[in-house]
Coordinates of C-alpha atoms in Angstrom, one line a residue:
X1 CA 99.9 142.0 36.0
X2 CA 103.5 142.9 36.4
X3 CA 105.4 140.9 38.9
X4 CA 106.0 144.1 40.9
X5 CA 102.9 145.1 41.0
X6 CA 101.6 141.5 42.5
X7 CA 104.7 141.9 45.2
X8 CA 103.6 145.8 45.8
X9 CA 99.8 144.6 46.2
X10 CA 100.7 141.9 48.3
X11 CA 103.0 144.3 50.6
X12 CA 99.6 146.4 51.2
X13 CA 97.7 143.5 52.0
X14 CA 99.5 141.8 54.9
X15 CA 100.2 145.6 56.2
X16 CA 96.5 146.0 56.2
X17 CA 96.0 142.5 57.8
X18 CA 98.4 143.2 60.3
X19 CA 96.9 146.7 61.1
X20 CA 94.0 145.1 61.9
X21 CA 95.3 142.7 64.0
X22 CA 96.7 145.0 66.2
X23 CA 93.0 146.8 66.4
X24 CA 91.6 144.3 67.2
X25 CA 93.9 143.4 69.8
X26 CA 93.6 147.2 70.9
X27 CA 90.2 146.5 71.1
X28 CA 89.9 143.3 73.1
X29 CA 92.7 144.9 76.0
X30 CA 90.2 148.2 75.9
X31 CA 87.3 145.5 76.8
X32 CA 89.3 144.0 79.7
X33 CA 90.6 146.9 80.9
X34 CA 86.7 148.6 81.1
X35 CA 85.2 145.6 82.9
X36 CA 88.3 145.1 85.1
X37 CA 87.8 148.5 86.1
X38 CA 84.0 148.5 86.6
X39 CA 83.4 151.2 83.6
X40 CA 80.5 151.0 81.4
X41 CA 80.8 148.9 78.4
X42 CA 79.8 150.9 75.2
X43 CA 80.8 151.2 71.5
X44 CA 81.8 154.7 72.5
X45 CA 83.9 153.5 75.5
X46 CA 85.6 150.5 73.8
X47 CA 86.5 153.0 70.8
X48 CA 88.1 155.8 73.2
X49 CA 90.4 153.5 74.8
X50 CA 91.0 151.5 72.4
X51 CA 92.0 154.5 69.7
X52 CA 89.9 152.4 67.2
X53 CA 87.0 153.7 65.6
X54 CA 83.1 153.1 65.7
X55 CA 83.2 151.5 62.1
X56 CA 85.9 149.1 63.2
X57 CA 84.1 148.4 66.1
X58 CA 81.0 147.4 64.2
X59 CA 82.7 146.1 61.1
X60 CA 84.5 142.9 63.5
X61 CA 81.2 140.7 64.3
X62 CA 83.4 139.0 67.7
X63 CA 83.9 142.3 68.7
X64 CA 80.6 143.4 68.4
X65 CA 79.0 140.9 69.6
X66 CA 81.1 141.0 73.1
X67 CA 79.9 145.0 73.4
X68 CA 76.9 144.4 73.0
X69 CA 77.0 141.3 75.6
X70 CA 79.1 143.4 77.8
X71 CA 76.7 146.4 78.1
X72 CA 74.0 145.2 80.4
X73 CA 77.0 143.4 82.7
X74 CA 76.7 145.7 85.4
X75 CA 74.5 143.4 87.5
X76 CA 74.8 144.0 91.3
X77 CA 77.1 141.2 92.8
X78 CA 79.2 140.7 89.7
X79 CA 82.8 141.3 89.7
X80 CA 84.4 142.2 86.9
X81 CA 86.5 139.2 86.8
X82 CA 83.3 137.3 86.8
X83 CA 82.3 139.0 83.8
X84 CA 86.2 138.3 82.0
X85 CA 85.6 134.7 82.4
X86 CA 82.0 134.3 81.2
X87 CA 82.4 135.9 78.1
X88 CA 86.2 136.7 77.8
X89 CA 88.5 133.7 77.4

């Protein structure tokens, strides 16, 4: 390989690694924000708010595994902030 073409590949990696970083991110605030407000917590939900998509969503296994934790939360009693710091740090 050419040495531009190593430096052009490596440019599109860490842009791709940083694009997900910020989905992720986008992701994680979209959680907060839906429990903090009392919303339901679905794929669907985290995916509007977050402008991510359903694949993304999926595709990260933390994130996943927090929806699908997060969509039976809406136990009488519990405060959203209750939720946050059970499952949230």
């Amino acid at each position: 390989m050419t040495d531009t073409r190593e430096r052009r590949i490596a440019v599109l990696t860490a842009a791709a690694k940083a694009k997900s970083q910020r989905a992720a991110h986008a992701a994680d605030q979209a959680i907060r924000s839906l429990v903090k407000r009392g919303e339901p917590i679905t794929f669907q939900s985290v995916q509007r708010e977050a402008g991510v998509s359903h694949a993304f969503l999926y595709k990260h296994s933390e994130l996943r595994r927090r929806i699908e934790y997060l969509r039976g939360w809406r136990v009488p009693g519990k405060r959203g902030q209750d939720v946050l710091e059970s499952c949230c740090p």
